[in-house]
mmCIF file of C-alpha atoms in Angstrom:
data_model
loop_
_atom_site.group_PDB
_atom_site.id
_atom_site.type_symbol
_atom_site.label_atom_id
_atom_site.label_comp_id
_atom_site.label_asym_id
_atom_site.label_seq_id
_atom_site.Cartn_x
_atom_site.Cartn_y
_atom_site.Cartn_z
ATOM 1 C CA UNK A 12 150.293 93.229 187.798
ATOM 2 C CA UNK A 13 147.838 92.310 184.677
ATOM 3 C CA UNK A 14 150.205 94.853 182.542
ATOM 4 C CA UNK A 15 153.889 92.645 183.315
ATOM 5 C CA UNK A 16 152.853 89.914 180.488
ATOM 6 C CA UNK A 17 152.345 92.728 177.827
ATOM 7 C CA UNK A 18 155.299 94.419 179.242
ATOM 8 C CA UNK A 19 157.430 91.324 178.713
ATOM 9 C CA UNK A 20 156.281 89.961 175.431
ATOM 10 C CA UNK A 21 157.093 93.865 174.111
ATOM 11 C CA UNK A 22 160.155 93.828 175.629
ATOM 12 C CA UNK A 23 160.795 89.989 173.723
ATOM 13 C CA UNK A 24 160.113 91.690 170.777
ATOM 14 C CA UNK A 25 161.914 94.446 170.849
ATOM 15 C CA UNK A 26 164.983 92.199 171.472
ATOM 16 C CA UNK A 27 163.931 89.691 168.918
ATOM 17 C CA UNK A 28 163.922 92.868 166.109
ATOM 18 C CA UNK A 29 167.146 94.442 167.585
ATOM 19 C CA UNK A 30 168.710 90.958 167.010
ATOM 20 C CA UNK A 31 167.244 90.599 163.193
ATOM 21 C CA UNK A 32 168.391 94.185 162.526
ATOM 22 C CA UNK A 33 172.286 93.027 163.712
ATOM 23 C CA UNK A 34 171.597 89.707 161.603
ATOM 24 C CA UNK A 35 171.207 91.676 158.622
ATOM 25 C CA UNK A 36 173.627 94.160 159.013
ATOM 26 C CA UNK A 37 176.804 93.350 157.104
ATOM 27 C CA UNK A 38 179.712 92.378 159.817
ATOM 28 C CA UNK A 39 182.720 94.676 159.689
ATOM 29 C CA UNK A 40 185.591 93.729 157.853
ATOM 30 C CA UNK A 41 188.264 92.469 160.400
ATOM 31 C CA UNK A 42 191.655 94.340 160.773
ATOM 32 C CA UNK A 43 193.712 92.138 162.568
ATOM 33 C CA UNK A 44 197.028 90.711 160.931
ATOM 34 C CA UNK A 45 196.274 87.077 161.435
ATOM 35 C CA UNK A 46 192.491 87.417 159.733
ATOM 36 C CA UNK A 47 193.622 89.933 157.191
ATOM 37 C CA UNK A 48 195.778 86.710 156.214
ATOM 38 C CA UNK A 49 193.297 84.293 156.067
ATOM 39 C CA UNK A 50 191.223 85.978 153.794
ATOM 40 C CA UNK A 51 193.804 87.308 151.357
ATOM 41 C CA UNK A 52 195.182 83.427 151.610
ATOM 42 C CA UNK A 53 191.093 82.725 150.647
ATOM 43 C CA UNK A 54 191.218 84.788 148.067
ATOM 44 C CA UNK A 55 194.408 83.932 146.561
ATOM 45 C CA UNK A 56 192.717 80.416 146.617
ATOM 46 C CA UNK A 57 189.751 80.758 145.042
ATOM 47 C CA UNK A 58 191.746 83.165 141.957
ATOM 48 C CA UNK A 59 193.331 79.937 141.227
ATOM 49 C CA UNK A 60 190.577 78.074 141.097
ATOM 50 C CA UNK A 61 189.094 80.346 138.480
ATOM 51 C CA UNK A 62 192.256 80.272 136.370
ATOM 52 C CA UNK A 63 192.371 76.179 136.902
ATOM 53 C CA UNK A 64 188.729 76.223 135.655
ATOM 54 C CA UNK A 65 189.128 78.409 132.474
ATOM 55 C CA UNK A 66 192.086 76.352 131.537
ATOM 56 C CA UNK A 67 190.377 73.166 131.720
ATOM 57 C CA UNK A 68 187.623 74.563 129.779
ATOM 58 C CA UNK A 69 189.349 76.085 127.419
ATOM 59 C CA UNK A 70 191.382 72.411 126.676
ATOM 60 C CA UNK A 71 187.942 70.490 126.584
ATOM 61 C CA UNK A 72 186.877 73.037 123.886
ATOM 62 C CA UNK A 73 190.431 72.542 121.984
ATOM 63 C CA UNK A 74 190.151 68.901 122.299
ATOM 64 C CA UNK A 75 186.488 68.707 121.206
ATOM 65 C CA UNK A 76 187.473 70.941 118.418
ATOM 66 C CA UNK A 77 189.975 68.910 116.716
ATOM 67 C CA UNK A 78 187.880 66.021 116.871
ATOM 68 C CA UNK A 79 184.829 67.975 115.383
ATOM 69 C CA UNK A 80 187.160 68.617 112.526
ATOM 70 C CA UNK A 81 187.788 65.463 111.586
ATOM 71 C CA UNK A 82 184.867 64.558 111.261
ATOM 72 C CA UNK A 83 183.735 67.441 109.726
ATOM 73 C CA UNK A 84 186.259 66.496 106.901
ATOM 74 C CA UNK A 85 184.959 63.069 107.299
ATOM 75 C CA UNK A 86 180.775 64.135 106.573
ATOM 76 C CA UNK A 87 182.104 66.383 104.111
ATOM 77 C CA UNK A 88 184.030 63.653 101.764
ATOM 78 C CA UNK A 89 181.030 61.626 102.376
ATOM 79 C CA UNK A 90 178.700 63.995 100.925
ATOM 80 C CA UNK A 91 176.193 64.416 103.747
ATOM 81 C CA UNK A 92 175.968 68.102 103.927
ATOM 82 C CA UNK A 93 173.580 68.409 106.543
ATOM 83 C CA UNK A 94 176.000 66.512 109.301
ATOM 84 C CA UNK A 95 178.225 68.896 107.819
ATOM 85 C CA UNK A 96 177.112 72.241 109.063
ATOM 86 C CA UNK A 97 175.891 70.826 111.944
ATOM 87 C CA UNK A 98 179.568 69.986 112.792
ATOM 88 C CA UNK A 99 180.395 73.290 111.715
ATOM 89 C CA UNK A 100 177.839 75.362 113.614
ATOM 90 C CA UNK A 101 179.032 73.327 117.001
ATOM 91 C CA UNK A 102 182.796 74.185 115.600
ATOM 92 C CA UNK A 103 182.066 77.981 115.964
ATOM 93 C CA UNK A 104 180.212 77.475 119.367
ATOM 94 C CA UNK A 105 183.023 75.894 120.634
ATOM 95 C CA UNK A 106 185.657 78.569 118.857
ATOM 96 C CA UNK A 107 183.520 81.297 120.274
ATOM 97 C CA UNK A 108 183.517 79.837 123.817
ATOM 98 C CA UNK A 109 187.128 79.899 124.033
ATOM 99 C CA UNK A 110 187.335 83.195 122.659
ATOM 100 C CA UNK A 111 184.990 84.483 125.879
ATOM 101 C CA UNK A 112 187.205 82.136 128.352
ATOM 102 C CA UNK A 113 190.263 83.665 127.071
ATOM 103 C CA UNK A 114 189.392 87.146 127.709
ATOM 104 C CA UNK A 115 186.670 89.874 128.212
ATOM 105 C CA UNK A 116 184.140 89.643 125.422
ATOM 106 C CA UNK A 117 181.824 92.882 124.563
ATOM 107 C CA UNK A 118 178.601 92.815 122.126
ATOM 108 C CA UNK A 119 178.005 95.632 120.060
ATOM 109 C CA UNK A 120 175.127 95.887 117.142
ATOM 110 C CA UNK A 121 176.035 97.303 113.500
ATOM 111 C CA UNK A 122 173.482 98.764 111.650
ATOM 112 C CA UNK A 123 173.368 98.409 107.970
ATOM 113 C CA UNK A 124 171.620 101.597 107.017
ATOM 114 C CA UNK A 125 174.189 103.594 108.738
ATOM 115 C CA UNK A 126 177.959 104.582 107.491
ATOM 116 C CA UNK A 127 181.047 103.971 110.352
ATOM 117 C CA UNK A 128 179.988 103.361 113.385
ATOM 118 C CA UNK A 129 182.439 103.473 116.531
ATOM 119 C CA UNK A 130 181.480 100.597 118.859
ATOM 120 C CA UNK A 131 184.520 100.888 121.105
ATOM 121 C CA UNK A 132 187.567 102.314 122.284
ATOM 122 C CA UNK A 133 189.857 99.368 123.053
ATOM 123 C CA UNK A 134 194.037 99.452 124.600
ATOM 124 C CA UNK A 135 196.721 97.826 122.492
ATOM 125 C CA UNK A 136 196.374 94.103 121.840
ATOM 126 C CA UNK A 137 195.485 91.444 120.058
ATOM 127 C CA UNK A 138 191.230 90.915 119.600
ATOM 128 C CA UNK A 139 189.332 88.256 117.884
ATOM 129 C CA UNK A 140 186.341 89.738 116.026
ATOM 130 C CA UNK A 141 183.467 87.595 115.713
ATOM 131 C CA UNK A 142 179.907 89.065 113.764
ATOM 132 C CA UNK A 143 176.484 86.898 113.576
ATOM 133 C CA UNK A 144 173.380 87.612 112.007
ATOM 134 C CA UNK A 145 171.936 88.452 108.646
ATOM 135 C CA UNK A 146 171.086 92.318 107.160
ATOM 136 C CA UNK A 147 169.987 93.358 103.742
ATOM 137 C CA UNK A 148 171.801 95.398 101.544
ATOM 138 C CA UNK A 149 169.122 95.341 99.209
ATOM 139 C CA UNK A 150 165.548 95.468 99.366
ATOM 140 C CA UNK A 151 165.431 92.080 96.877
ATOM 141 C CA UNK A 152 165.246 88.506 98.256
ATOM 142 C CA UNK A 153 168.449 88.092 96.802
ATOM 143 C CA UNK A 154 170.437 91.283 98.377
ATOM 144 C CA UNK A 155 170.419 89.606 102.183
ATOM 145 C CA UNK A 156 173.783 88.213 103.260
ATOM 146 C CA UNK A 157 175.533 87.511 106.377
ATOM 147 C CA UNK A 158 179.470 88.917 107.680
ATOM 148 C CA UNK A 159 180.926 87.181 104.639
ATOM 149 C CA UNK A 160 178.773 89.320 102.273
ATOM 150 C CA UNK A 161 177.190 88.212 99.169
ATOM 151 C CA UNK A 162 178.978 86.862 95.807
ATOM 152 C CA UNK A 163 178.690 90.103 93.830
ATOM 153 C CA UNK A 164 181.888 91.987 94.617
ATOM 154 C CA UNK A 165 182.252 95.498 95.070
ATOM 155 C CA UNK A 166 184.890 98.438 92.856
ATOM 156 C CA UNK A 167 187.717 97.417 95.820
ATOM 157 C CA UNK A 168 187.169 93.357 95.379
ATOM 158 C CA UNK A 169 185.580 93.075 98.661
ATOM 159 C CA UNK A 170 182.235 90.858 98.799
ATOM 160 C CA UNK A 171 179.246 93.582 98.986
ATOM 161 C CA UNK A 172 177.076 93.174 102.288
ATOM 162 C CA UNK A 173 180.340 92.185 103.955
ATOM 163 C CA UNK A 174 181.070 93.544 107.651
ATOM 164 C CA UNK A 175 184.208 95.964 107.461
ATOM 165 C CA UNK A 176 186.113 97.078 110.360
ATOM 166 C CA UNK A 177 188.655 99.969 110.602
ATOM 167 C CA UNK A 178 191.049 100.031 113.681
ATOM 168 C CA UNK A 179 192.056 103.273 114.177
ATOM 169 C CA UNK A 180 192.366 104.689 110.759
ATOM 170 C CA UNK A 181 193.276 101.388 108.558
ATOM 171 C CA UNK A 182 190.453 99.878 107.466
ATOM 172 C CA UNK A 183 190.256 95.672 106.204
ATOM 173 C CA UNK A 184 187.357 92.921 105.982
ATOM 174 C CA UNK A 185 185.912 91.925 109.073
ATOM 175 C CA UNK A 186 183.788 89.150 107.709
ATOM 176 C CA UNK A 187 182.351 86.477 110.079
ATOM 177 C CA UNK A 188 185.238 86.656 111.919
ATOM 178 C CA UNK A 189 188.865 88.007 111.691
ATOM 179 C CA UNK A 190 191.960 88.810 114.272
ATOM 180 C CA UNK A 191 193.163 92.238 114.653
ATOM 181 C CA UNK A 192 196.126 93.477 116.203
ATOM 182 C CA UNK A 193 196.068 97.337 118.168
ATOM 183 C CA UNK A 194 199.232 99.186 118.509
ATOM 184 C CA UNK A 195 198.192 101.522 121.181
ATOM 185 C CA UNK A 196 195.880 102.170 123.775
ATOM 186 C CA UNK A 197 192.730 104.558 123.526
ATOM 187 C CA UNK A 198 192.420 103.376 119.845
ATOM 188 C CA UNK A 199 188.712 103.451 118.052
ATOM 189 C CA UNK A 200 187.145 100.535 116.243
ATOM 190 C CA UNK A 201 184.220 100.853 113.457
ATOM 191 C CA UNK A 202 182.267 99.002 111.686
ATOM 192 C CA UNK A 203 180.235 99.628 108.264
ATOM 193 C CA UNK A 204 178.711 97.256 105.932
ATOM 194 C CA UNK A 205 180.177 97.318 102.625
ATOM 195 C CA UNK A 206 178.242 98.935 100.016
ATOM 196 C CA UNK A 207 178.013 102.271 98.318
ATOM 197 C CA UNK A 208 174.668 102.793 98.779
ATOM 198 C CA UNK A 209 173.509 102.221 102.700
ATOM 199 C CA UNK A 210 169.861 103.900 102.179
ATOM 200 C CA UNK A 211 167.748 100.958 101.043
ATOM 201 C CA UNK A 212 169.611 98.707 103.267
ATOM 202 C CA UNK A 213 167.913 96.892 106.514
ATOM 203 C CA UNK A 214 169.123 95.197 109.538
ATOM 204 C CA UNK A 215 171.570 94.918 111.825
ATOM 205 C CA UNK A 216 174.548 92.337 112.609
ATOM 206 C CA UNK A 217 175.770 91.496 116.271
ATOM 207 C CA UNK A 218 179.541 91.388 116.663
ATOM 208 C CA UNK A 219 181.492 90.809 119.921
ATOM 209 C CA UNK A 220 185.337 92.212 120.290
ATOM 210 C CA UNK A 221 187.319 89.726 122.293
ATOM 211 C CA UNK A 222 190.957 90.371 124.027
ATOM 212 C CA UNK A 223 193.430 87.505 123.368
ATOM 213 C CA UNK A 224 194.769 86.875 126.497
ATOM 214 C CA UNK A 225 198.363 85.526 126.564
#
């Protein structure tokens, strides 16, 4: 008789652990026409709301924008340079947060010590190509630029310490940013920095490929 309570309480917690184990088991998916309904209907829903969100974001960032650049124009004939690229640094923000909304963004770093480097293999499109960052294409104060390169131009008129890109086989200036169209899918893009001579140079730049979605 003095064993029942120990019996019970063991048999309480073996019940109270069977029903924790069901709790966390994930429930089976229901087969049934009219559920199978509800959640595609669910899911259908929330898709939308995604889409209705990335459009309204995208039009806040357009609208902010256009206003930015007004008064970026407006700093700019006033003379106060600072306000300036301030304007301009929350203009690219603001570009580069569309670009993301639009479409599926990927990061990739570019050395500059090191000659064409494949970053991706991307399908037929249009991408937006945007590069941050500063490397040194000399060990001098003076030879450290950004995407744009410096002012000293190179033999083929490009800017040296300028990002280059080469889609496929055709190469062009990437620079801070650029838009690049793909004619097929499967095709290879590359970066290098442009200069002749890579084996002094230091750093790295960090550019993002971007889909334009239509």
């Amino acid at each position: 008789m003095r064993l029942r309570p120990v019996v019970a309480l063991s048999a309480a917690l073996l019940i109270f652990a069977c029903i924790a184990a069901g709790e966390q088991k994930t429930p089976e998916r229901p087969q049934s026409p009219a559920a199978v309904a509800a959640m595609r209907e669910r899911d259908k829903a929330v898709k939308e709301a995604d889409e209705a969100y990335h459009q309204a974001r995208v039009k806040a960032e357009r609208a902010m924008v256009a206003k930015l650049k007004i008064a970026l124009a407006a700093t700019t004939k006033a003379g106060n340079l600072l306000e300036a690229n301030a304007i301009d640094g929350q203009i690219k923000i603001a570009t580069a947060k569309m670009d993301e909304l639009g479409g599926k963004s990927q990061v990739y770093v570019v050395a500059a010590d090191k000659p064409w480097q494949q970053v991706a293999t991307v399908d037929a499109g249009d991408y937006v190509i945007a590069a941050q960052g500063k490397w040194k294409w000399n060990p001098t104060a003076s030879g450290e630029s950004g995407p744009n390169g410096s002012t000293v131009s190179s033999p083929g008129g490009k800017n040296v310490g300028a990002l280059l890109i080469m889609v496929g086989e055709k190469q062009a200036l990437a620079g801070e940013r650029a838009t690049i169209h793909v004619e097929s899918d499967g095709t290879p893009i590359s970066f290098e920095i442009n200069d002749p001579d890579m084996s002094d140079n230091q750093g790295s730049l960090s550019v993002s490929i971007t889909k334009i979605v239509r």
